[in-house]
PDB file of C-alpha atoms in Angstrom:
ATOM      1  CA  GLY E 328      42.164 -94.701  27.261  1.00 83.00           C
ATOM      2  CA  GLU E 329      44.032 -94.680  23.476  1.00 88.00           C
ATOM      3  CA  ASN E 330      47.399 -95.432  23.465  1.00 92.00           C
ATOM      4  CA  VAL E 331      49.446 -94.703  20.191  1.00 95.00           C
ATOM      5  CA  GLU E 332      52.462 -96.323  19.813  1.00 96.00           C
ATOM      6  CA  GLN E 333      55.281 -95.006  16.943  1.00 97.00           C
ATOM      7  CA  HIS E 334      58.033 -97.010  14.825  1.00 97.00           C
ATOM      8  CA  PRO E 335      60.585 -96.144  14.908  1.00 97.00           C
ATOM      9  CA  SER E 336      62.107 -92.398  16.955  1.00 96.00           C
ATOM     10  CA  THR E 337      64.667 -91.902  14.662  1.00 97.00           C
ATOM     11  CA  LEU E 338      64.978 -92.460  10.937  1.00 98.00           C
ATOM     12  CA  SER E 339      66.785 -91.469   7.950  1.00 98.00           C
ATOM     13  CA  VAL E 340      67.192 -92.110   4.189  1.00 98.00           C
ATOM     14  CA  GLN E 341      68.788 -90.935   1.686  1.00 98.00           C
ATOM     15  CA  GLU E 342      67.368 -88.292  -0.207  1.00 98.00           C
ATOM     16  CA  GLY E 343      65.566 -90.180  -3.402  1.00 97.00           C
ATOM     17  CA  ASP E 344      64.605 -93.318  -0.921  1.00 98.00           C
ATOM     18  CA  SER E 345      61.172 -94.309   0.461  1.00 98.00           C
ATOM     19  CA  ALA E 346      60.183 -93.820   4.051  1.00 98.00           C
ATOM     20  CA  VAL E 347      57.255 -95.334   6.015  1.00 98.00           C
ATOM     21  CA  ILE E 348      56.091 -95.296  10.136  1.00 98.00           C
ATOM     22  CA  LYS E 349      54.648 -96.906  11.781  1.00 98.00           C
ATOM     23  CA  CYS E 350      51.906 -96.202  14.220  1.00 98.00           C
ATOM     24  CA  THR E 351      49.653 -98.776  16.195  1.00 98.00           C
ATOM     25  CA  TYR E 352      46.937 -97.913  18.993  1.00 97.00           C
ATOM     26  CA  SER E 353      44.844 -99.986  20.855  1.00 96.00           C
ATOM     27  CA  ASP E 354      40.880 -98.737  20.643  1.00 94.00           C
ATOM     28  CA  SER E 355      38.580 -99.759  18.301  1.00 93.00           C
ATOM     29  CA  ALA E 356      36.365 -97.053  18.320  1.00 92.00           C
ATOM     30  CA  SER E 357      39.578 -94.484  16.810  1.00 93.00           C
ATOM     31  CA  ASN E 358      37.654 -93.999  13.555  1.00 92.00           C
ATOM     32  CA  TYR E 359      40.723 -90.761  12.694  1.00 93.00           C
ATOM     33  CA  PHE E 360      43.128 -91.544  11.944  1.00 95.00           C
ATOM     34  CA  PRO E 361      45.245 -87.884  11.033  1.00 95.00           C
ATOM     35  CA  TRP E 362      49.396 -87.371  10.631  1.00 97.00           C
ATOM     36  CA  TYR E 363      51.783 -84.927  11.621  1.00 97.00           C
ATOM     37  CA  LYS E 364      54.471 -82.909   9.989  1.00 98.00           C
ATOM     38  CA  GLN E 365      56.506 -80.242  12.650  1.00 96.00           C
ATOM     39  CA  GLU E 366      59.256 -78.327  11.757  1.00 95.00           C
ATOM     40  CA  LEU E 367      61.773 -77.252  14.739  1.00 91.00           C
ATOM     41  CA  GLY E 368      60.194 -74.501  17.191  1.00 88.00           C
ATOM     42  CA  LYS E 369      56.539 -74.227  14.305  1.00 93.00           C
ATOM     43  CA  ARG E 370      53.190 -75.846  14.611  1.00 95.00           C
ATOM     44  CA  PRO E 371      52.921 -78.793  13.954  1.00 96.00           C
ATOM     45  CA  GLN E 372      50.837 -79.360   9.945  1.00 96.00           C
ATOM     46  CA  LEU E 373      48.142 -82.016   9.165  1.00 95.00           C
ATOM     47  CA  ILE E 374      49.534 -83.301   5.623  1.00 97.00           C
ATOM     48  CA  ILE E 375      47.371 -86.333   5.456  1.00 97.00           C
ATOM     49  CA  ASP E 376      44.542 -88.183   7.419  1.00 95.00           C
ATOM     50  CA  ILE E 377      42.597 -91.224   6.894  1.00 94.00           C
ATOM     51  CA  ARG E 378      38.792 -92.270   8.491  1.00 91.00           C
ATOM     52  CA  SER E 379      37.505 -95.727   9.352  1.00 87.00           C
ATOM     53  CA  ASN E 380      35.756 -96.170   6.179  1.00 86.00           C
ATOM     54  CA  VAL E 381      38.830 -95.804   4.093  1.00 85.00           C
ATOM     55  CA  GLY E 382      42.024 -98.399   3.252  1.00 92.00           C
ATOM     56  CA  GLU E 383      44.623 -96.398   1.824  1.00 95.00           C
ATOM     57  CA  LYS E 384      44.604 -92.530   0.904  1.00 94.00           C
ATOM     58  CA  LYS E 385      47.656 -90.661  -1.212  1.00 96.00           C
ATOM     59  CA  ASP E 386      48.492 -87.173  -1.665  1.00 95.00           C
ATOM     60  CA  GLN E 387      51.467 -86.748  -4.184  1.00 96.00           C
ATOM     61  CA  ARG E 388      54.781 -88.375  -2.386  1.00 97.00           C
ATOM     62  CA  ILE E 389      52.391 -89.058   0.936  1.00 98.00           C
ATOM     63  CA  ALA E 390      50.725 -91.978   1.971  1.00 98.00           C
ATOM     64  CA  VAL E 391      48.821 -93.185   4.396  1.00 98.00           C
ATOM     65  CA  THR E 392      47.216 -96.738   4.916  1.00 97.00           C
ATOM     66  CA  LEU E 393      44.964 -98.258   7.428  1.00 97.00           C
ATOM     67  CA  ASN E 394      44.661-101.669   9.290  1.00 96.00           C
ATOM     68  CA  LYS E 395      41.466-102.179  11.331  1.00 94.00           C
ATOM     69  CA  THR E 396      41.683-105.508  11.976  1.00 94.00           C
ATOM     70  CA  ALA E 397      44.810-105.453  13.851  1.00 95.00           C
ATOM     71  CA  LYS E 398      44.497-101.778  14.125  1.00 96.00           C
ATOM     72  CA  HIS E 399      47.793 -99.896  12.749  1.00 96.00           C
ATOM     73  CA  PHE E 400      48.566 -97.669   9.980  1.00 97.00           C
ATOM     74  CA  SER E 401      51.627 -96.046   8.619  1.00 98.00           C
ATOM     75  CA  LEU E 402      53.003 -93.515   6.447  1.00 98.00           C
ATOM     76  CA  HIS E 403      55.083 -93.404   3.502  1.00 98.00           C
ATOM     77  CA  ILE E 404      56.815 -90.798   1.778  1.00 98.00           C
ATOM     78  CA  THR E 405      58.522 -91.337  -1.314  1.00 97.00           C
ATOM     79  CA  GLU E 406      61.170 -89.741  -3.725  1.00 98.00           C
ATOM     80  CA  THR E 407      61.839 -87.687  -0.069  1.00 98.00           C
ATOM     81  CA  GLN E 408      63.742 -84.269   0.173  1.00 97.00           C
ATOM     82  CA  PRO E 409      66.023 -82.851   2.213  1.00 96.00           C
ATOM     83  CA  GLU E 410      62.819 -80.284   3.101  1.00 96.00           C
ATOM     84  CA  ASP E 411      60.044 -83.699   5.021  1.00 98.00           C
ATOM     85  CA  SER E 412      63.489 -84.083   7.110  1.00 98.00           C
ATOM     86  CA  ALA E 413      60.966 -82.990  10.061  1.00 97.00           C
ATOM     87  CA  VAL E 414      59.310 -84.305  13.610  1.00 97.00           C
ATOM     88  CA  TYR E 415      56.240 -86.627  12.444  1.00 98.00           C
ATOM     89  CA  PHE E 416      53.789 -87.667  14.242  1.00 97.00           C
ATOM     90  CA  CYS E 417      49.826 -89.573  14.514  1.00 97.00           C
ATOM     91  CA  ALA E 418      47.568 -89.319  16.158  1.00 95.00           C
ATOM     92  CA  ALA E 419      44.076 -91.498  16.608  1.00 94.00           C
ATOM     93  CA  SER E 420      40.208 -90.205  17.302  1.00 90.00           C
ATOM     94  CA  ILE E 421      37.550 -91.591  18.210  1.00 85.00           C
ATOM     95  CA  GLY E 422      34.873 -88.732  16.809  1.00 78.00           C
ATOM     96  CA  GLY E 423      37.372 -85.878  15.901  1.00 74.00           C
ATOM     97  CA  GLN E 424      37.136 -85.085  20.184  1.00 74.00           C
ATOM     98  CA  ASN E 425      39.198 -87.087  22.331  1.00 79.00           C
ATOM     99  CA  PHE E 426      43.474 -86.554  19.731  1.00 88.00           C
ATOM    100  CA  VAL E 427      46.114 -88.749  21.509  1.00 91.00           C
ATOM    101  CA  PHE E 428      49.281 -88.987  19.632  1.00 93.00           C
ATOM    102  CA  GLY E 429      52.593 -90.570  19.633  1.00 95.00           C
ATOM    103  CA  PRO E 430      55.666 -90.147  20.683  1.00 94.00           C
ATOM    104  CA  GLY E 431      57.108 -88.661  16.845  1.00 96.00           C
ATOM    105  CA  THR E 432      59.674 -89.762  14.536  1.00 97.00           C
ATOM    106  CA  ARG E 433      62.625 -87.408  12.843  1.00 97.00           C
ATOM    107  CA  LEU E 434      62.885 -87.822  10.139  1.00 98.00           C
ATOM    108  CA  SER E 435      66.090 -87.076   8.616  1.00 98.00           C
ATOM    109  CA  VAL E 436      66.414 -86.406   4.522  1.00 98.00           C
ATOM    110  CA  LEU E 437      70.098 -86.550   3.956  1.00 95.00           C
ATOM    111  CA  PRO E 438      71.587 -84.874   0.704  1.00 90.00           C
TER     112      PRO E 438
ATOM    113  CA  SER B 315      38.558 -69.077   6.317  1.00 82.00           C
ATOM    114  CA  GLN B 316      39.918 -69.941   9.347  1.00 84.00           C
ATOM    115  CA  THR B 317      42.818 -69.143  11.640  1.00 92.00           C
ATOM    116  CA  ILE B 318      43.641 -69.406  15.425  1.00 95.00           C
ATOM    117  CA  HIS B 319      45.401 -67.624  17.858  1.00 96.00           C
ATOM    118  CA  GLN B 320      47.264 -67.048  20.219  1.00 97.00           C
ATOM    119  CA  TRP B 321      49.286 -65.423  22.309  1.00 94.00           C
ATOM    120  CA  PRO B 322      51.714 -64.604  23.876  1.00 95.00           C
ATOM    121  CA  ALA B 323      54.398 -66.061  21.263  1.00 95.00           C
ATOM    122  CA  THR B 324      57.291 -66.622  24.406  1.00 96.00           C
ATOM    123  CA  LEU B 325      57.005 -66.286  28.144  1.00 97.00           C
ATOM    124  CA  VAL B 326      59.240 -66.257  30.849  1.00 97.00           C
ATOM    125  CA  GLN B 327      58.012 -66.333  34.379  1.00 97.00           C
ATOM    126  CA  PRO B 328      58.780 -66.725  37.631  1.00 97.00           C
ATOM    127  CA  VAL B 329      58.000 -70.223  39.418  1.00 97.00           C
ATOM    128  CA  GLY B 330      54.963 -69.896  42.359  1.00 97.00           C
ATOM    129  CA  SER B 331      53.629 -66.820  39.310  1.00 97.00           C
ATOM    130  CA  PRO B 332      49.495 -67.245  37.315  1.00 97.00           C
ATOM    131  CA  LEU B 333      49.855 -68.133  34.219  1.00 96.00           C
ATOM    132  CA  SER B 334      46.798 -67.397  31.516  1.00 97.00           C
ATOM    133  CA  LEU B 335      47.557 -67.823  27.482  1.00 97.00           C
ATOM    134  CA  GLU B 336      44.253 -66.890  25.265  1.00 97.00           C
ATOM    135  CA  CYS B 337      43.127 -68.594  22.179  1.00 97.00           C
ATOM    136  CA  THR B 338      41.137 -67.856  19.635  1.00 97.00           C
ATOM    137  CA  VAL B 339      39.392 -68.848  16.985  1.00 96.00           C
ATOM    138  CA  GLU B 340      37.936 -67.542  13.543  1.00 95.00           C
ATOM    139  CA  GLY B 341      36.068 -68.319  10.282  1.00 93.00           C
ATOM    140  CA  THR B 342      33.997 -71.531  12.327  1.00 90.00           C
ATOM    141  CA  SER B 343      30.991 -71.673  14.740  1.00 90.00           C
ATOM    142  CA  ASN B 344      30.916 -73.875  17.462  1.00 92.00           C
ATOM    143  CA  PRO B 345      34.414 -75.636  17.205  1.00 93.00           C
ATOM    144  CA  ASN B 346      35.996 -78.239  19.773  1.00 92.00           C
ATOM    145  CA  LEU B 347      38.516 -76.869  21.324  1.00 94.00           C
ATOM    146  CA  TYR B 348      42.096 -78.092  22.511  1.00 94.00           C
ATOM    147  CA  TRP B 349      45.339 -77.088  24.702  1.00 95.00           C
ATOM    148  CA  TYR B 350      48.361 -78.968  24.334  1.00 95.00           C
ATOM    149  CA  ARG B 351      51.349 -79.349  25.816  1.00 95.00           C
ATOM    150  CA  GLN B 352      54.355 -80.347  24.665  1.00 93.00           C
ATOM    151  CA  ALA B 353      57.971 -80.613  26.506  1.00 86.00           C
ATOM    152  CA  ALA B 354      61.057 -79.749  24.800  1.00 82.00           C
ATOM    153  CA  GLY B 355      62.256 -82.789  22.097  1.00 81.00           C
ATOM    154  CA  ARG B 356      58.428 -84.920  23.078  1.00 83.00           C
ATOM    155  CA  GLY B 357      55.337 -85.862  21.691  1.00 87.00           C
ATOM    156  CA  LEU B 358      52.331 -83.861  22.725  1.00 92.00           C
ATOM    157  CA  GLN B 359      49.583 -84.352  25.426  1.00 90.00           C
ATOM    158  CA  LEU B 360      46.489 -83.636  25.720  1.00 90.00           C
ATOM    159  CA  LEU B 361      45.907 -81.185  28.707  1.00 93.00           C
ATOM    160  CA  PHE B 362      42.314 -79.447  28.492  1.00 93.00           C
ATOM    161  CA  TYR B 363      39.379 -79.933  25.269  1.00 90.00           C
ATOM    162  CA  SER B 364      36.292 -78.285  25.133  1.00 93.00           C
ATOM    163  CA  VAL B 365      33.011 -79.085  22.705  1.00 90.00           C
ATOM    164  CA  GLY B 366      31.495 -75.960  23.982  1.00 92.00           C
ATOM    165  CA  ILE B 367      30.961 -72.801  26.154  1.00 94.00           C
ATOM    166  CA  GLY B 368      31.569 -74.490  30.198  1.00 90.00           C
ATOM    167  CA  GLN B 369      32.493 -77.934  28.854  1.00 92.00           C
ATOM    168  CA  ILE B 370      35.566 -78.666  30.033  1.00 92.00           C
ATOM    169  CA  SER B 371      37.285 -82.308  29.507  1.00 89.00           C
ATOM    170  CA  SER B 372      40.349 -82.988  31.633  1.00 86.00           C
ATOM    171  CA  GLU B 373      43.479 -85.411  30.311  1.00 78.00           C
ATOM    172  CA  VAL B 374      45.661 -84.935  33.166  1.00 76.00           C
ATOM    173  CA  PRO B 375      45.748 -83.927  36.837  1.00 65.00           C
ATOM    174  CA  GLN B 376      47.999 -80.786  37.142  1.00 77.00           C
ATOM    175  CA  ASN B 377      47.754 -77.214  38.610  1.00 88.00           C
ATOM    176  CA  LEU B 378      46.403 -76.628  35.408  1.00 93.00           C
ATOM    177  CA  SER B 379      42.782 -75.601  34.550  1.00 95.00           C
ATOM    178  CA  ALA B 380      40.708 -74.482  31.443  1.00 96.00           C
ATOM    179  CA  SER B 381      37.663 -72.017  31.285  1.00 96.00           C
ATOM    180  CA  ARG B 382      35.914 -71.344  27.631  1.00 96.00           C
ATOM    181  CA  PRO B 383      34.388 -68.350  28.431  1.00 95.00           C
ATOM    182  CA  GLN B 384      33.098 -67.723  25.130  1.00 95.00           C
ATOM    183  CA  ASP B 385      32.137 -69.517  21.820  1.00 95.00           C
ATOM    184  CA  ARG B 386      35.775 -68.931  20.113  1.00 95.00           C
ATOM    185  CA  GLN B 387      37.626 -68.102  23.168  1.00 97.00           C
ATOM    186  CA  PHE B 388      39.801 -70.771  24.942  1.00 97.00           C
ATOM    187  CA  ILE B 389      41.751 -70.229  28.398  1.00 97.00           C
ATOM    188  CA  LEU B 390      44.565 -72.009  30.623  1.00 97.00           C
ATOM    189  CA  SER B 391      45.471 -70.841  33.652  1.00 96.00           C
ATOM    190  CA  SER B 392      47.755 -71.910  36.690  1.00 95.00           C
ATOM    191  CA  LYS B 393      47.602 -70.249  40.286  1.00 95.00           C
ATOM    192  CA  LYS B 394      51.003 -70.971  40.779  1.00 95.00           C
ATOM    193  CA  LEU B 395      53.831 -71.696  38.231  1.00 95.00           C
ATOM    194  CA  LEU B 396      56.079 -74.471  38.790  1.00 94.00           C
ATOM    195  CA  LEU B 397      59.642 -75.988  36.778  1.00 94.00           C
ATOM    196  CA  SER B 398      58.113 -78.776  35.167  1.00 91.00           C
ATOM    197  CA  ASP B 399      55.164 -76.188  32.727  1.00 93.00           C
ATOM    198  CA  SER B 400      58.306 -75.039  30.883  1.00 94.00           C
ATOM    199  CA  GLY B 401      57.701 -75.969  27.226  1.00 94.00           C
ATOM    200  CA  PHE B 402      55.463 -75.165  23.961  1.00 96.00           C
ATOM    201  CA  TYR B 403      51.368 -75.428  24.158  1.00 97.00           C
ATOM    202  CA  LEU B 404      49.050 -75.479  21.875  1.00 97.00           C
ATOM    203  CA  CYS B 405      45.920 -74.657  21.271  1.00 98.00           C
ATOM    204  CA  ALA B 406      44.103 -75.754  18.035  1.00 96.00           C
ATOM    205  CA  TRP B 407      40.550 -76.961  17.066  1.00 94.00           C
ATOM    206  CA  SER B 408      38.093 -78.637  14.918  1.00 91.00           C
ATOM    207  CA  VAL B 409      34.898 -78.849  13.416  1.00 86.00           C
ATOM    208  CA  SER B 410      32.115 -80.159  15.981  1.00 77.00           C
ATOM    209  CA  GLN B 411      30.733 -82.928  14.526  1.00 72.00           C
ATOM    210  CA  GLY B 412      32.275 -85.860  13.606  1.00 69.00           C
ATOM    211  CA  ALA B 413      35.391 -86.733  12.532  1.00 64.00           C
ATOM    212  CA  ASN B 414      37.403 -84.104  11.492  1.00 78.00           C
ATOM    213  CA  GLU B 415      40.915 -82.474  11.333  1.00 88.00           C
ATOM    214  CA  GLN B 416      42.996 -80.545  14.565  1.00 91.00           C
ATOM    215  CA  TYR B 417      44.648 -77.282  13.401  1.00 93.00           C
ATOM    216  CA  PHE B 418      46.991 -75.875  15.882  1.00 96.00           C
ATOM    217  CA  GLY B 419      48.244 -72.204  17.120  1.00 97.00           C
ATOM    218  CA  PRO B 420      51.444 -70.988  16.665  1.00 96.00           C
ATOM    219  CA  GLY B 421      52.192 -72.109  19.788  1.00 96.00           C
ATOM    220  CA  THR B 422      53.377 -70.358  23.359  1.00 97.00           C
ATOM    221  CA  ARG B 423      56.445 -71.305  24.746  1.00 96.00           C
ATOM    222  CA  LEU B 424      56.715 -70.793  27.964  1.00 96.00           C
ATOM    223  CA  THR B 425      60.116 -71.196  30.209  1.00 96.00           C
ATOM    224  CA  VAL B 426      59.452 -71.557  34.080  1.00 96.00           C
ATOM    225  CA  THR B 427      62.616 -70.121  36.119  1.00 97.00           C
TER     226      THR B 427
END
C-alpha cells in the first residue's frame, strides 16, 4: 500500500523567512496531494492541493510543487508570519478514496 | 454549503465500556466518508472509509467498527474500549467522484480511563 514520508518533523524559521516541507510517496498511482494545517486542538484545515496533471500551484504565500518521476512533493511558505505556526500534514490519495497522511511537521515561526 | 458535524465533542469512558461516535454531513449527496484517529502529538491514522451506504473498508485491525446506516451518517463503535483507544477522532468527507478535497469535522476527544 501507499507510504508517505515527511521531512523535517520540526522546523523553526524567523518571521519573514521561507519554510519548505517535503513529502515522498511510494505508489505511482497516487494522483491527488493535499496539504493540511492543524492548530493545537483543532481540526486539520486544507490549505492547498495539487493533482498529478499539474507540476506547481500557488496561492498567495503558499505554493506546492510535484515531481511525479521522483514521487515527491513540497510545500513552500514565503514571508512567514507567527500565525503560520502549526503542524502541517501532507497526504497522498488515489482517486480521492484512500488518503494516506505523512507524520506531520511542526512549524514554529519566531518573531 | 456543506457542513460536517461530530458528537460528542469530548468523552471520558472507562476501559471495557462501549463507544458510539456519530458523524453527519449536510449539503451533499453520496459523499465518501472517513474515520481517522490522531494520538496526542501524532499524525492521522485512517481507520475506516466508506463510498456508500453499507460499504465500509477497514484500514487497520482493531476493536473498532464502523457503520453507515444512511447516506450522510457515519458511526464509529466499539463493544469494549481499551486504554490505547484514547485519542482525537476525526470524521471527514469528500465528493464521491475523482480526486477531490477532503474536509474534516470538529473531532471528538476520547479519553479512556
